[in-house]
Coordinates of C-alpha atoms and ligand atoms in Angstrom, one line a residue:
X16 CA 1.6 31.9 5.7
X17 CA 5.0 31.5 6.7
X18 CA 7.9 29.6 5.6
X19 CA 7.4 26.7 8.4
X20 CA 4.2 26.6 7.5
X21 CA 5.0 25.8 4.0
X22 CA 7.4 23.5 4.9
X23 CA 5.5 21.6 7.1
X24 CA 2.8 20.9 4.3
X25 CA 5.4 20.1 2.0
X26 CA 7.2 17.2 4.5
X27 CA 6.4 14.0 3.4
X28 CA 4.1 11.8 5.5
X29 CA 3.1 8.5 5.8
X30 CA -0.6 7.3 6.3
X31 CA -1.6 3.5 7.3
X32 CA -4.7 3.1 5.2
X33 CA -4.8 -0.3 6.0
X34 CA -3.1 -2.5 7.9
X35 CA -5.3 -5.6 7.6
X36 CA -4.8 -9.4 6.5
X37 CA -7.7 -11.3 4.4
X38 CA -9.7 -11.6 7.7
X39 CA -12.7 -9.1 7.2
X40 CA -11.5 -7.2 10.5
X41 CA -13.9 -4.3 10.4
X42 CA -11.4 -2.3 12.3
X43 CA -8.6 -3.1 10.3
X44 CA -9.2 -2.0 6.6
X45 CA -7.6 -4.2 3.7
X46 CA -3.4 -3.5 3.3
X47 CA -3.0 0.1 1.8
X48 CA -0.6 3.0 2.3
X49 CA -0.5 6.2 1.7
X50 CA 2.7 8.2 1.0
X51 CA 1.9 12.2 0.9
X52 CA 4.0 15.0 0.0
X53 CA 3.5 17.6 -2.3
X54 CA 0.0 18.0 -1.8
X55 CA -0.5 14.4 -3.4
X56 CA -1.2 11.2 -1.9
X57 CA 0.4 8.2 -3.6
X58 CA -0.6 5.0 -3.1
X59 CA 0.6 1.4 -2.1
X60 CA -2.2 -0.8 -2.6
X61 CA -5.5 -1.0 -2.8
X62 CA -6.6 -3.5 0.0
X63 CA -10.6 -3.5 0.7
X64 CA -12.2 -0.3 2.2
X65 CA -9.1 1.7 0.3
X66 CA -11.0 5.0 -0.7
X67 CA -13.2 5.3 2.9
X68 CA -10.5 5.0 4.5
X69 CA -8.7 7.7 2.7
X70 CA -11.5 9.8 2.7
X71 CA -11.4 9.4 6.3
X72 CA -7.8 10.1 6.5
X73 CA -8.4 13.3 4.7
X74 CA -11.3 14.0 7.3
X75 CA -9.6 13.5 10.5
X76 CA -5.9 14.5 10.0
X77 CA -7.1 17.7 7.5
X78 CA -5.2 15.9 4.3
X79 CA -6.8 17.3 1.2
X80 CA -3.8 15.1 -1.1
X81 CA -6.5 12.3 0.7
X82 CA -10.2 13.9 -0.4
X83 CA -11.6 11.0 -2.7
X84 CA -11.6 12.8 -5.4
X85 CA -8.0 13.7 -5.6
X86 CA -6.9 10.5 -5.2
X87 CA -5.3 9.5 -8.8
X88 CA -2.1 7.3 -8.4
X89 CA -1.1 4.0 -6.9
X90 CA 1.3 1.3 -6.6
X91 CA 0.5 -2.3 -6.5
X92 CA 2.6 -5.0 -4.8
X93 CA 1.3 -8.1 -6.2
X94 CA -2.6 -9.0 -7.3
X95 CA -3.6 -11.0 -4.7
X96 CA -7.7 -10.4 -4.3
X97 CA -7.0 -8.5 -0.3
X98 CA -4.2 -6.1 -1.9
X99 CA -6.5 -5.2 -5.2
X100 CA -10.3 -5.7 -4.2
X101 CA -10.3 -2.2 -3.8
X102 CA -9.1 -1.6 -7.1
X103 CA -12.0 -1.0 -8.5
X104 CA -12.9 1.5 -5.8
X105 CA -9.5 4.2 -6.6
X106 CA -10.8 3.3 -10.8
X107 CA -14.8 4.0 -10.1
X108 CA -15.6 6.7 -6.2
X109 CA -13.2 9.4 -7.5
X110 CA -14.7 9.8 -11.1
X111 CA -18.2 9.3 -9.9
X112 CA -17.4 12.2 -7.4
X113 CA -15.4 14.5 -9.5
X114 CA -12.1 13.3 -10.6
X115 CA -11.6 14.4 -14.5
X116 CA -7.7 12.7 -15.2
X117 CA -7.0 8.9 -15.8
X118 CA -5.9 6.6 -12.9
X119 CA -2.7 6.0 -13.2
X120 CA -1.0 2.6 -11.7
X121 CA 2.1 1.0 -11.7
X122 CA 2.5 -3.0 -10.5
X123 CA 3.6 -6.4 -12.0
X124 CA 2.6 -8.2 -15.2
X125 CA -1.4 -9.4 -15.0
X126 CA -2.1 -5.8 -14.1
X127 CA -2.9 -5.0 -18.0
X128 CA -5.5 -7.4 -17.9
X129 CA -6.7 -7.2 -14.7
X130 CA -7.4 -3.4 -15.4
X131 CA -9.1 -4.2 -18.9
X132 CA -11.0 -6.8 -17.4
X133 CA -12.5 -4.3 -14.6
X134 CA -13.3 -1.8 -16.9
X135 CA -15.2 -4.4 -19.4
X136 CA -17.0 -5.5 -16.1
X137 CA -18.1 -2.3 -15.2
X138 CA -19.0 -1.2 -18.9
X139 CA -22.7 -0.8 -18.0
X140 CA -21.9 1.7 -15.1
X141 CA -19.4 3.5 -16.9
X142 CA -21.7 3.6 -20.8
X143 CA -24.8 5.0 -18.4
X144 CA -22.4 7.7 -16.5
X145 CA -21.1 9.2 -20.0
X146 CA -24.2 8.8 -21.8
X147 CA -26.3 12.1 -22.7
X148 CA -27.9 12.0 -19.6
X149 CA -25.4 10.5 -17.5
X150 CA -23.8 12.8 -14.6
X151 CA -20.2 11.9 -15.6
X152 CA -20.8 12.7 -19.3
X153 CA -18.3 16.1 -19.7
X154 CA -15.5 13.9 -17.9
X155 CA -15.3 10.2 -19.5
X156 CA -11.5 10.3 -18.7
X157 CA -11.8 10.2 -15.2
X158 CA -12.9 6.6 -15.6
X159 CA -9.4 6.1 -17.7
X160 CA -6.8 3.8 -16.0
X161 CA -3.5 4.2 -17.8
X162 CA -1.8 0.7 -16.2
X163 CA 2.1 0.6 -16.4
X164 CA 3.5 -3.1 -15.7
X165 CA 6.7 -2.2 -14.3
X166 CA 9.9 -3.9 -13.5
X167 CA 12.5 -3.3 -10.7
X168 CA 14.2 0.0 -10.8
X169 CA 13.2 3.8 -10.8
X170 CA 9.2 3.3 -11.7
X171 CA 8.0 6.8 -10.9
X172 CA 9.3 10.5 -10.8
X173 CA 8.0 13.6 -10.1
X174 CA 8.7 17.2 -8.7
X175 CA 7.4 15.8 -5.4
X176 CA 8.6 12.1 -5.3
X177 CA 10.9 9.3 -7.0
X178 CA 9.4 5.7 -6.3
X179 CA 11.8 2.8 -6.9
X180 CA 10.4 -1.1 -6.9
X181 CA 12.2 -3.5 -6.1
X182 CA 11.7 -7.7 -6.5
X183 CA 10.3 -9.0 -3.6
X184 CA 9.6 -13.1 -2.5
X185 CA 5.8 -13.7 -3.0
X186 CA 4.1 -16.7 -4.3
X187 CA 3.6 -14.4 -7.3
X188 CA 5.5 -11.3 -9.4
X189 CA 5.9 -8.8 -6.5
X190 CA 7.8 -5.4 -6.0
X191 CA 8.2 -3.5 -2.9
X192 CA 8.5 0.1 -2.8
X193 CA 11.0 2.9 -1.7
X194 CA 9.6 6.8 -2.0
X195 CA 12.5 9.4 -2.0
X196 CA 11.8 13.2 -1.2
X197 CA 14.5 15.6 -0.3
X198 CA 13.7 15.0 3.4
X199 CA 12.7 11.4 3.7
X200 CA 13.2 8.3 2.8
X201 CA 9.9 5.2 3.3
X202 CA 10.0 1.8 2.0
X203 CA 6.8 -0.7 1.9
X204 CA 7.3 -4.3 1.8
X205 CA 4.4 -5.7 0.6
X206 CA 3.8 -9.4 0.9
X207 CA 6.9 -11.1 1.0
X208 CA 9.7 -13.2 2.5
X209 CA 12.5 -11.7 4.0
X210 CA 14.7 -10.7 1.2
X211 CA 18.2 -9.0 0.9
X212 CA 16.6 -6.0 -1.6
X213 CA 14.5 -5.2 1.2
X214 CA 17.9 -4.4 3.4
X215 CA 19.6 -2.8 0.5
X216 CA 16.6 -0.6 0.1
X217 CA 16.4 0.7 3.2
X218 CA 19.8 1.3 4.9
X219 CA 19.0 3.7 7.6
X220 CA 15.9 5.2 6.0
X221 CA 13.6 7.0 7.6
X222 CA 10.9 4.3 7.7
X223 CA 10.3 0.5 7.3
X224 CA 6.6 -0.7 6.6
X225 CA 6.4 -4.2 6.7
X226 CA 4.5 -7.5 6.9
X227 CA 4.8 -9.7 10.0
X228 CA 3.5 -12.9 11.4
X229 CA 4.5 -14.5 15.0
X230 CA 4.9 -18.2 14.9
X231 CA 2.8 -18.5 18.0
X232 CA 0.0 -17.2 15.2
X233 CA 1.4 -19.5 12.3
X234 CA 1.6 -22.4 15.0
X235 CA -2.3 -22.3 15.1
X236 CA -2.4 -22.3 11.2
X237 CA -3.4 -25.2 9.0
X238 CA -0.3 -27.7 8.1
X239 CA -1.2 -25.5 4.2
X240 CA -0.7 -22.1 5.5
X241 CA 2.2 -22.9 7.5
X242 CA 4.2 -24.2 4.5
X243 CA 3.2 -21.3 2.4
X244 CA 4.1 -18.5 5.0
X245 CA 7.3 -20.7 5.6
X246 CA 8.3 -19.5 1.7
X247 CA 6.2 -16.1 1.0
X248 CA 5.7 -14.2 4.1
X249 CA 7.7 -13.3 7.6
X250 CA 8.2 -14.3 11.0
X251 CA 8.9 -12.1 13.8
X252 CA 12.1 -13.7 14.2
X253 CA 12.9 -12.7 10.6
X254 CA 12.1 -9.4 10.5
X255 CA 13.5 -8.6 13.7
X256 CA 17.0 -10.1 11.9
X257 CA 16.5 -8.0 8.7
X258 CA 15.5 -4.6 10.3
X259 CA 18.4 -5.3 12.5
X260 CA 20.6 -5.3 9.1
X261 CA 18.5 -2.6 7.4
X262 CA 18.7 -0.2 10.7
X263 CA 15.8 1.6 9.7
X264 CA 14.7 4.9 11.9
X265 CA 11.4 3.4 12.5
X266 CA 10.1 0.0 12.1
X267 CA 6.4 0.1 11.4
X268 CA 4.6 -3.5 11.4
X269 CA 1.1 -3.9 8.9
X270 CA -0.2 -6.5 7.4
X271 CA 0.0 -8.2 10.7
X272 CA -1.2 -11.3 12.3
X273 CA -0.7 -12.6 16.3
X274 CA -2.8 -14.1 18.2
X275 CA -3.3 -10.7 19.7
X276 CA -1.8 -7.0 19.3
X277 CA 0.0 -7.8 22.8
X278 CA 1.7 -11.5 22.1
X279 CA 2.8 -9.1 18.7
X280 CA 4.1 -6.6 20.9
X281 CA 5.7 -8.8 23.5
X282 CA 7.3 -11.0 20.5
X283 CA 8.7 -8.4 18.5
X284 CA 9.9 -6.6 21.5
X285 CA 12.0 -9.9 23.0
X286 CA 13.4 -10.1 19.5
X287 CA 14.5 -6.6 18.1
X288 CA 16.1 -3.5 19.8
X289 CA 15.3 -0.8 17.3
X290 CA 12.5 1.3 17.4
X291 CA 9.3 0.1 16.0
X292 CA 5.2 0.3 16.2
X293 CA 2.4 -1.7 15.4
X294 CA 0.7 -0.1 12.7
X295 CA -2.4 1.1 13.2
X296 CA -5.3 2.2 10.7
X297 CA -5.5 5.8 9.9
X298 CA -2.4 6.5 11.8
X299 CA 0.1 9.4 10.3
X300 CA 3.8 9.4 10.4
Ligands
ZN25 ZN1 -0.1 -11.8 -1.0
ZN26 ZN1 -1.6 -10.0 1.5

């Protein structure tokens, strides 16, 4: 193997999971990111679909940090149902398939009891797994979440990565994300406003993932929606102003909604000059 080689596997790369809204799009998976270096796949959100999709990940771009039963850490931005229904899925597919070490997750307070709450719901699956007979029964801790309730700052560190979360503008606690390796820098927005931290984060880094909505989309939005998006999520014309300020290397768009792919495109194009593509599921940067 030579030392390219090794290199190359240790780069860190970035894998859209998901780069879905609520809408049950099939061929747009629930919001979820994966950030791989090290030979380990971390995590942003767990969005519908989450462990399939890394699974497929692993499967098409030859990712074994993405094989379901490696999959063991994750990051939440906030716990609204289409970032966390897939929760379950990262606590339950990789034990019932072979993972033997706890879950570990890191994301605002409510994910205590959110995690506590799963687990007591899933208490018949996970009693009949670990009973005598039960196929799961020499590795009861895979089925272990160890939840961490974070607040911002350096959450996360180890030989491969240092994750820092950062306060975004939600309609509920939420953090965004920034992964530092030795090479690159990648920060995740989650669901939010357009916020200064999210600027300050980036400066030139490598890569910007974030939410965006056109108001050609939010136009056709009940009176409701368009009042909530107003104060916890962002326009085109927003994000084209904060990536503009944040200068990011490349500007990738998820979590996405316009009344198609192209009036997204053609938007965001008439509005920002930097570099940036519309995210699509499964795709590796
Ligand atoms: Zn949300
Ligand atoms: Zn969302």
């Amino acid at each position: 193997m030579s030392a390219g080689f090794v290199l190359a596997l240790a780069a860190l790369r970035v894998v859209i999971l998901g780069t879905g809204t609520p809408n049950a799009d099939p061929e747009r998976s629930g919001p979820s990111v994966a950030v791989v270096a090290g030979n380990r796949a971390y995590l942003v959100d767990c969005g519908p679909g989450v462990v399939r999709r890394a699974a497929a990940a692993a499967a098409r771009h030859g990712i074994a940090a993405m094989q379901a039963d490696r999959l063991g850490i994750v990051f939440i931005t906030h716990l609204h149902s289409d970032h966390t229904v897939g929760y379950p899925d990262m606590i339950f597919t990789p034990w019932t398939i072979g993972r033997r070490v706890p879950l570990e997750v890191y994301g605002p307070k409510g994910l205590k009891a959110m995690t506590q709450h799963l687990l007591q719901a899933y208490r018949v699956d996970i009693e009949t797994r670990t009973n005598a007979d039960g196929n799961q029964h020499d590795f009861p801790q895979g089925a272990h979440v160890n939840a961490h309730e974070i607040k911002p700052g350096v959450v996360y560190q180890d030989e491969n990565v240092t994750v820092t979360a950062f306060a975004t503008k939600h309609a509920m606690e939420s953090y965004g994300y920034r992964f530092d390796t030795p090479d690159r820098s990648i920060v995740i927005s989650g669901d939010t406003n357009p916020v200064q931290a999210t600027i300050d984060m980036c400066r030139s880094c490598d890569v910007l993932i974030h939410e965006v909505d056109t108001p050609a989309w939010l136009a056709t939005r009940p009176e409701r929606f368009q009042k909530f998006a107003a104060k916890y999520h962002t326009t085109t014309k927003e994000l084209a102003e904060l990536a503009t300020q944040a200068k990011p290397r490349l500007l990738i768009l998820y979590h996405y909604a316009g009344l198609s792919n192209e009036e997204l495109l053609h938007d965001m194009m008439a509005r920002y000059t930097g570099h940036f593509v519309i995210g699509r599921d499964l795709d590796v940067y």
